DNA sequence: TCCTGTTTGTAAAGTAGCCGACAAAAGCAT
DNA sequence: ATGCTTTTGTCGGCTACTTTACAAACAGGA
């Protein structure tokens, strides 16, 4: 098993600081430091200075969870935005008829939660942990709004970020309308490869934390169809597939 | 042919002003006045004061067009945001295979264009005028960004606005995934009624500027299916339908 | 190790909605 | 009116998918 990333970060910073300037560094300030790094490496917050982030202290929660765990985050008393620091989760929504659909796969470094800045109580969403373990930090929507009001650059950046999400969704939408399941599967695999794949020339290796059922839901088809398509692709040599990893021998011919 | 709306508006204001206070009002300042009102009645800009809007002068273009006209706006040299002042248009996108899909129906008071603040040259979109005539004004994306940087409140408001669009799209998406064509048609009609319908108790009247083909594209089905469904609904008394208007006798039973 | 729940594989039957084809109706310009 | 274009109505065949159903393979805990 691995240590919590927060801990390792802390340790690292701790060591460094001890060597150079042990005196006035309290544990509290190290905690602040940590928050800084957590936010710091999200591109959204790059526009802010070190001092600014430190000052703001908007992170109010850390959380760690293991595979299979379910994290409820919608209709919470106080709306929050979450930042996934490690691992991957899926956002699942339960509609009135009781069937669950995958809204999104959130990976390391991604934000999720009330991204539209308006909490709507109607939707019933929760997150399910896909990887061995995840760590998540969160801040209050209201704090974030204040922060944006004081930093128009951040607001602009955030708007573009939401815009990007929107563009992706639009793309999925038009795929769903005009392309068949096979094409959608290929598009999804390419996407996934681009985001997380390890490239060796044309060969791409993906750590596979999705079941075929997950994949099916993402590309909006039935589990059986997804299974058949995947096996067909394995058959024709486009793919190597098992529960642990997916290898695409040559992504250019996918 | 009709005159440019800007011109006619100008003329109108011009006349009025001449009667009351001819002295210090220059033509320039009247033009400013006009811009003010155009922006003013979009809720997004309510956070700005009269003086602020006047100062900003971000509107750079007016345009008027008639039914059936096509307005190209994507991949223009300088990215803009447009504000539809009157009428309705559809945003159509042409994909690589040459089939056109309706991206959006834009009604009076709505914004369209590079809403995500990032121009992407990939998509090939244009607008087609649906109503007898429309008037449109536009401003430069860069001006708008500057404006937001100076008015964080506006930036926040805009983000929420984009978020709302996103929410709508998400909703459509999940309808498309889990509901059949009939349900989608009903959902669309309800939506439309809410946005533009004239209510008399449970009876709603809609000015119909869409062809059945348009409707079909909006709910993502074939024209034939849409036609059949509509006729079925007329048959069963849920609807009165003709090319000019749609009447829903009782929206509660739709 | 076995046992149990989850995930994957496969087949057959059923179906919503697409597509092509054609005709009638409506709108529009001359 | 007269033609010409767009829109609407209707039919049947077709197909990509869903659903149901069951079995094999796997994974993880006791």
PDB file of C-alpha atoms in Angstrom, chain B residues 43-208:
ATOM      1  CA  UNK B  43     -30.032  40.486 -17.214  1.00  0.00           C
ATOM      2  CA  UNK B  44     -26.368  39.762 -17.468  1.00  0.00           C
ATOM      3  CA  UNK B  45     -25.552  43.413 -17.654  1.00  0.00           C
ATOM      4  CA  UNK B  46     -27.840  44.587 -14.907  1.00  0.00           C
ATOM      5  CA  UNK B  47     -24.960  44.460 -12.462  1.00  0.00           C
ATOM      6  CA  UNK B  48     -23.368  47.348 -14.306  1.00  0.00           C
ATOM      7  CA  UNK B  49     -24.403  50.910 -13.757  1.00  0.00           C
ATOM      8  CA  UNK B  50     -25.665  53.177 -16.474  1.00  0.00           C
ATOM      9  CA  UNK B  51     -22.415  55.069 -16.439  1.00  0.00           C
ATOM     10  CA  UNK B  52     -20.370  51.944 -16.691  1.00  0.00           C
ATOM     11  CA  UNK B  53     -22.118  50.610 -19.734  1.00  0.00           C
ATOM     12  CA  UNK B  54     -22.004  53.969 -21.400  1.00  0.00           C
ATOM     13  CA  UNK B  55     -18.335  54.198 -20.747  1.00  0.00           C
ATOM     14  CA  UNK B  56     -17.659  50.785 -22.119  1.00  0.00           C
ATOM     15  CA  UNK B  57     -19.090  51.146 -25.577  1.00  0.00           C
ATOM     16  CA  UNK B  58     -18.440  47.575 -26.400  1.00  0.00           C
ATOM     17  CA  UNK B  59     -21.077  47.102 -29.039  1.00  0.00           C
ATOM     18  CA  UNK B  60     -19.418  47.233 -32.391  1.00  0.00           C
ATOM     19  CA  UNK B  61     -22.037  45.979 -34.792  1.00  0.00           C
ATOM     20  CA  UNK B  62     -25.710  45.933 -35.606  1.00  0.00           C
ATOM     21  CA  UNK B  63     -27.327  43.693 -38.134  1.00  0.00           C
ATOM     22  CA  UNK B  64     -30.743  42.970 -39.452  1.00  0.00           C
ATOM     23  CA  UNK B  65     -31.772  39.980 -41.505  1.00  0.00           C
ATOM     24  CA  UNK B  66     -34.865  38.341 -42.965  1.00  0.00           C
ATOM     25  CA  UNK B  67     -36.348  34.888 -42.827  1.00  0.00           C
ATOM     26  CA  UNK B  68     -34.221  32.214 -44.376  1.00  0.00           C
ATOM     27  CA  UNK B  69     -31.062  34.276 -44.440  1.00  0.00           C
ATOM     28  CA  UNK B  70     -27.895  32.640 -43.325  1.00  0.00           C
ATOM     29  CA  UNK B  71     -25.502  34.413 -41.025  1.00  0.00           C
ATOM     30  CA  UNK B  72     -21.983  33.129 -40.734  1.00  0.00           C
ATOM     31  CA  UNK B  73     -20.362  33.899 -37.453  1.00  0.00           C
ATOM     32  CA  UNK B  74     -17.918  31.178 -36.508  1.00  0.00           C
ATOM     33  CA  UNK B  75     -14.356  31.309 -37.817  1.00  0.00           C
ATOM     34  CA  UNK B  76     -14.661  35.030 -38.374  1.00  0.00           C
ATOM     35  CA  UNK B  77     -11.405  36.937 -38.148  1.00  0.00           C
ATOM     36  CA  UNK B  78     -12.254  38.491 -34.827  1.00  0.00           C
ATOM     37  CA  UNK B  79     -14.300  36.367 -32.459  1.00  0.00           C
ATOM     38  CA  UNK B  80     -17.492  37.979 -31.257  1.00  0.00           C
ATOM     39  CA  UNK B  81     -20.411  37.447 -29.031  1.00  0.00           C
ATOM     40  CA  UNK B  82     -23.819  38.204 -30.470  1.00  0.00           C
ATOM     41  CA  UNK B  83     -26.989  39.309 -28.817  1.00  0.00           C
ATOM     42  CA  UNK B  84     -30.242  38.531 -30.560  1.00  0.00           C
ATOM     43  CA  UNK B  85     -32.553  41.469 -29.993  1.00  0.00           C
ATOM     44  CA  UNK B  86     -35.564  40.343 -31.961  1.00  0.00           C
ATOM     45  CA  UNK B  87     -36.836  37.183 -33.594  1.00  0.00           C
ATOM     46  CA  UNK B  88     -35.383  33.694 -33.483  1.00  0.00           C
ATOM     47  CA  UNK B  89     -32.600  31.865 -35.247  1.00  0.00           C
ATOM     48  CA  UNK B  90     -31.237  28.352 -35.294  1.00  0.00           C
ATOM     49  CA  UNK B  91     -27.591  27.526 -34.939  1.00  0.00           C
ATOM     50  CA  UNK B  92     -26.689  24.825 -37.391  1.00  0.00           C
ATOM     51  CA  UNK B  93     -23.434  22.981 -37.564  1.00  0.00           C
ATOM     52  CA  UNK B  94     -22.092  21.107 -40.528  1.00  0.00           C
ATOM     53  CA  UNK B  95     -19.959  18.126 -39.635  1.00  0.00           C
ATOM     54  CA  UNK B  96     -17.281  16.495 -41.748  1.00  0.00           C
ATOM     55  CA  UNK B  97     -19.776  14.046 -43.285  1.00  0.00           C
ATOM     56  CA  UNK B  98     -21.855  16.949 -44.494  1.00  0.00           C
ATOM     57  CA  UNK B  99     -24.971  16.358 -42.417  1.00  0.00           C
ATOM     58  CA  UNK B 100     -26.291  19.339 -40.591  1.00  0.00           C
ATOM     59  CA  UNK B 101     -27.463  19.257 -37.013  1.00  0.00           C
ATOM     60  CA  UNK B 102     -29.256  21.916 -35.029  1.00  0.00           C
ATOM     61  CA  UNK B 103     -27.105  22.991 -32.131  1.00  0.00           C
ATOM     62  CA  UNK B 104     -29.407  25.482 -30.608  1.00  0.00           C
ATOM     63  CA  UNK B 105     -32.473  27.602 -31.060  1.00  0.00           C
ATOM     64  CA  UNK B 106     -31.692  31.156 -30.050  1.00  0.00           C
ATOM     65  CA  UNK B 107     -34.537  33.417 -29.071  1.00  0.00           C
ATOM     66  CA  UNK B 108     -34.959  37.097 -28.433  1.00  0.00           C
ATOM     67  CA  UNK B 109     -32.679  38.259 -25.673  1.00  0.00           C
ATOM     68  CA  UNK B 110     -30.269  35.360 -25.951  1.00  0.00           C
ATOM     69  CA  UNK B 111     -26.562  35.457 -26.521  1.00  0.00           C
ATOM     70  CA  UNK B 112     -24.767  33.299 -29.038  1.00  0.00           C
ATOM     71  CA  UNK B 113     -21.347  33.023 -30.623  1.00  0.00           C
ATOM     72  CA  UNK B 114     -18.083  32.220 -28.881  1.00  0.00           C
ATOM     73  CA  UNK B 115     -19.781  31.784 -25.561  1.00  0.00           C
ATOM     74  CA  UNK B 116     -17.010  29.640 -24.206  1.00  0.00           C
ATOM     75  CA  UNK B 117     -14.579  32.516 -24.720  1.00  0.00           C
ATOM     76  CA  UNK B 118     -12.331  30.312 -26.824  1.00  0.00           C
ATOM     77  CA  UNK B 119     -12.692  30.403 -30.543  1.00  0.00           C
ATOM     78  CA  UNK B 120     -12.156  26.988 -31.981  1.00  0.00           C
ATOM     79  CA  UNK B 121     -11.710  26.905 -35.670  1.00  0.00           C
ATOM     80  CA  UNK B 122     -12.701  23.270 -35.954  1.00  0.00           C
ATOM     81  CA  UNK B 123     -16.450  23.609 -35.862  1.00  0.00           C
ATOM     82  CA  UNK B 124     -18.292  24.963 -38.830  1.00  0.00           C
ATOM     83  CA  UNK B 125     -21.390  26.696 -37.589  1.00  0.00           C
ATOM     84  CA  UNK B 126     -23.783  29.201 -39.002  1.00  0.00           C
ATOM     85  CA  UNK B 127     -27.095  30.731 -38.038  1.00  0.00           C
ATOM     86  CA  UNK B 128     -30.295  30.626 -40.046  1.00  0.00           C
ATOM     87  CA  UNK B 129     -33.083  33.101 -39.490  1.00  0.00           C
ATOM     88  CA  UNK B 130     -36.392  31.488 -38.559  1.00  0.00           C
ATOM     89  CA  UNK B 131     -38.731  34.408 -37.970  1.00  0.00           C
ATOM     90  CA  UNK B 132     -39.779  37.114 -40.397  1.00  0.00           C
ATOM     91  CA  UNK B 133     -36.974  39.340 -39.338  1.00  0.00           C
ATOM     92  CA  UNK B 134     -34.311  39.507 -36.699  1.00  0.00           C
ATOM     93  CA  UNK B 135     -32.002  42.117 -35.330  1.00  0.00           C
ATOM     94  CA  UNK B 136     -28.701  41.307 -33.864  1.00  0.00           C
ATOM     95  CA  UNK B 137     -25.983  43.285 -32.191  1.00  0.00           C
ATOM     96  CA  UNK B 138     -22.515  42.110 -31.437  1.00  0.00           C
ATOM     97  CA  UNK B 139     -19.380  42.955 -29.530  1.00  0.00           C
ATOM     98  CA  UNK B 140     -15.845  41.735 -29.633  1.00  0.00           C
ATOM     99  CA  UNK B 141     -14.801  38.902 -27.414  1.00  0.00           C
ATOM    100  CA  UNK B 142     -11.668  40.779 -26.423  1.00  0.00           C
ATOM    101  CA  UNK B 143     -13.682  43.820 -25.352  1.00  0.00           C
ATOM    102  CA  UNK B 144     -15.953  41.607 -23.349  1.00  0.00           C
ATOM    103  CA  UNK B 145     -13.039  39.991 -21.598  1.00  0.00           C
ATOM    104  CA  UNK B 146     -11.609  43.360 -20.680  1.00  0.00           C
ATOM    105  CA  UNK B 147     -14.975  44.341 -19.358  1.00  0.00           C
ATOM    106  CA  UNK B 148     -15.140  41.259 -17.197  1.00  0.00           C
ATOM    107  CA  UNK B 149     -11.687  41.858 -15.820  1.00  0.00           C
ATOM    108  CA  UNK B 150     -12.827  45.251 -14.672  1.00  0.00           C
ATOM    109  CA  UNK B 151     -16.150  43.974 -13.361  1.00  0.00           C
ATOM    110  CA  UNK B 152     -15.773  40.743 -11.456  1.00  0.00           C
ATOM    111  CA  UNK B 153     -19.490  40.744 -10.821  1.00  0.00           C
ATOM    112  CA  UNK B 154     -20.122  40.537 -14.502  1.00  0.00           C
ATOM    113  CA  UNK B 155     -17.599  37.729 -14.799  1.00  0.00           C
ATOM    114  CA  UNK B 156     -19.353  35.802 -12.090  1.00  0.00           C
ATOM    115  CA  UNK B 157     -22.713  36.409 -13.681  1.00  0.00           C
ATOM    116  CA  UNK B 158     -21.430  35.273 -17.017  1.00  0.00           C
ATOM    117  CA  UNK B 159     -19.980  32.124 -15.534  1.00  0.00           C
ATOM    118  CA  UNK B 160     -23.347  31.291 -14.056  1.00  0.00           C
ATOM    119  CA  UNK B 161     -24.935  32.002 -17.386  1.00  0.00           C
ATOM    120  CA  UNK B 162     -22.624  29.567 -19.146  1.00  0.00           C
ATOM    121  CA  UNK B 163     -23.267  27.127 -16.338  1.00  0.00           C
ATOM    122  CA  UNK B 164     -26.970  27.341 -16.992  1.00  0.00           C
ATOM    123  CA  UNK B 165     -26.447  26.586 -20.678  1.00  0.00           C
ATOM    124  CA  UNK B 166     -24.376  23.633 -19.602  1.00  0.00           C
ATOM    125  CA  UNK B 167     -27.111  22.369 -17.351  1.00  0.00           C
ATOM    126  CA  UNK B 168     -29.606  22.526 -20.184  1.00  0.00           C
ATOM    127  CA  UNK B 169     -27.309  20.628 -22.471  1.00  0.00           C
ATOM    128  CA  UNK B 170     -26.744  17.992 -19.809  1.00  0.00           C
ATOM    129  CA  UNK B 171     -30.442  17.602 -19.461  1.00  0.00           C
ATOM    130  CA  UNK B 172     -30.910  17.122 -23.186  1.00  0.00           C
ATOM    131  CA  UNK B 173     -28.124  14.621 -23.181  1.00  0.00           C
ATOM    132  CA  UNK B 174     -29.664  12.453 -20.544  1.00  0.00           C
ATOM    133  CA  UNK B 175     -33.042  12.684 -22.219  1.00  0.00           C
ATOM    134  CA  UNK B 176     -31.472  11.485 -25.422  1.00  0.00           C
ATOM    135  CA  UNK B 177     -29.854   8.585 -23.633  1.00  0.00           C
ATOM    136  CA  UNK B 178     -32.755   7.308 -21.634  1.00  0.00           C
ATOM    137  CA  UNK B 179     -35.983   8.563 -23.167  1.00  0.00           C
ATOM    138  CA  UNK B 180     -37.704   7.659 -26.413  1.00  0.00           C
ATOM    139  CA  UNK B 181     -38.611  10.055 -29.199  1.00  0.00           C
ATOM    140  CA  UNK B 182     -42.162  10.622 -27.998  1.00  0.00           C
ATOM    141  CA  UNK B 183     -41.013  11.620 -24.518  1.00  0.00           C
ATOM    142  CA  UNK B 184     -38.373  13.896 -25.961  1.00  0.00           C
ATOM    143  CA  UNK B 185     -40.930  15.582 -28.176  1.00  0.00           C
ATOM    144  CA  UNK B 186     -43.194  16.222 -25.218  1.00  0.00           C
ATOM    145  CA  UNK B 187     -40.320  17.545 -23.150  1.00  0.00           C
ATOM    146  CA  UNK B 188     -39.392  19.880 -25.971  1.00  0.00           C
ATOM    147  CA  UNK B 189     -42.924  21.168 -26.357  1.00  0.00           C
ATOM    148  CA  UNK B 190     -43.225  21.830 -22.649  1.00  0.00           C
ATOM    149  CA  UNK B 191     -39.935  23.654 -22.713  1.00  0.00           C
ATOM    150  CA  UNK B 192     -40.957  25.728 -25.653  1.00  0.00           C
ATOM    151  CA  UNK B 193     -44.305  26.536 -24.105  1.00  0.00           C
ATOM    152  CA  UNK B 194     -42.619  27.698 -20.943  1.00  0.00           C
ATOM    153  CA  UNK B 195     -40.228  29.934 -22.810  1.00  0.00           C
ATOM    154  CA  UNK B 196     -42.503  31.507 -25.339  1.00  0.00           C
ATOM    155  CA  UNK B 197     -46.028  30.273 -24.880  1.00  0.00           C
ATOM    156  CA  UNK B 198     -48.999  32.505 -24.250  1.00  0.00           C
ATOM    157  CA  UNK B 199     -50.902  30.990 -21.364  1.00  0.00           C
ATOM    158  CA  UNK B 200     -54.638  31.057 -20.747  1.00  0.00           C
ATOM    159  CA  UNK B 201     -55.041  28.856 -17.714  1.00  0.00           C
ATOM    160  CA  UNK B 202     -54.013  25.435 -18.955  1.00  0.00           C
ATOM    161  CA  UNK B 203     -54.166  26.361 -22.625  1.00  0.00           C
ATOM    162  CA  UNK B 204     -50.965  27.461 -24.290  1.00  0.00           C
ATOM    163  CA  UNK B 205     -50.534  29.048 -27.692  1.00  0.00           C
ATOM    164  CA  UNK B 206     -47.201  29.052 -29.467  1.00  0.00           C
ATOM    165  CA  UNK B 207     -46.158  30.990 -32.533  1.00  0.00           C
ATOM    166  CA  UNK B 208     -44.723  28.263 -34.696  1.00  0.00           C
TER     167      UNK B 208
END
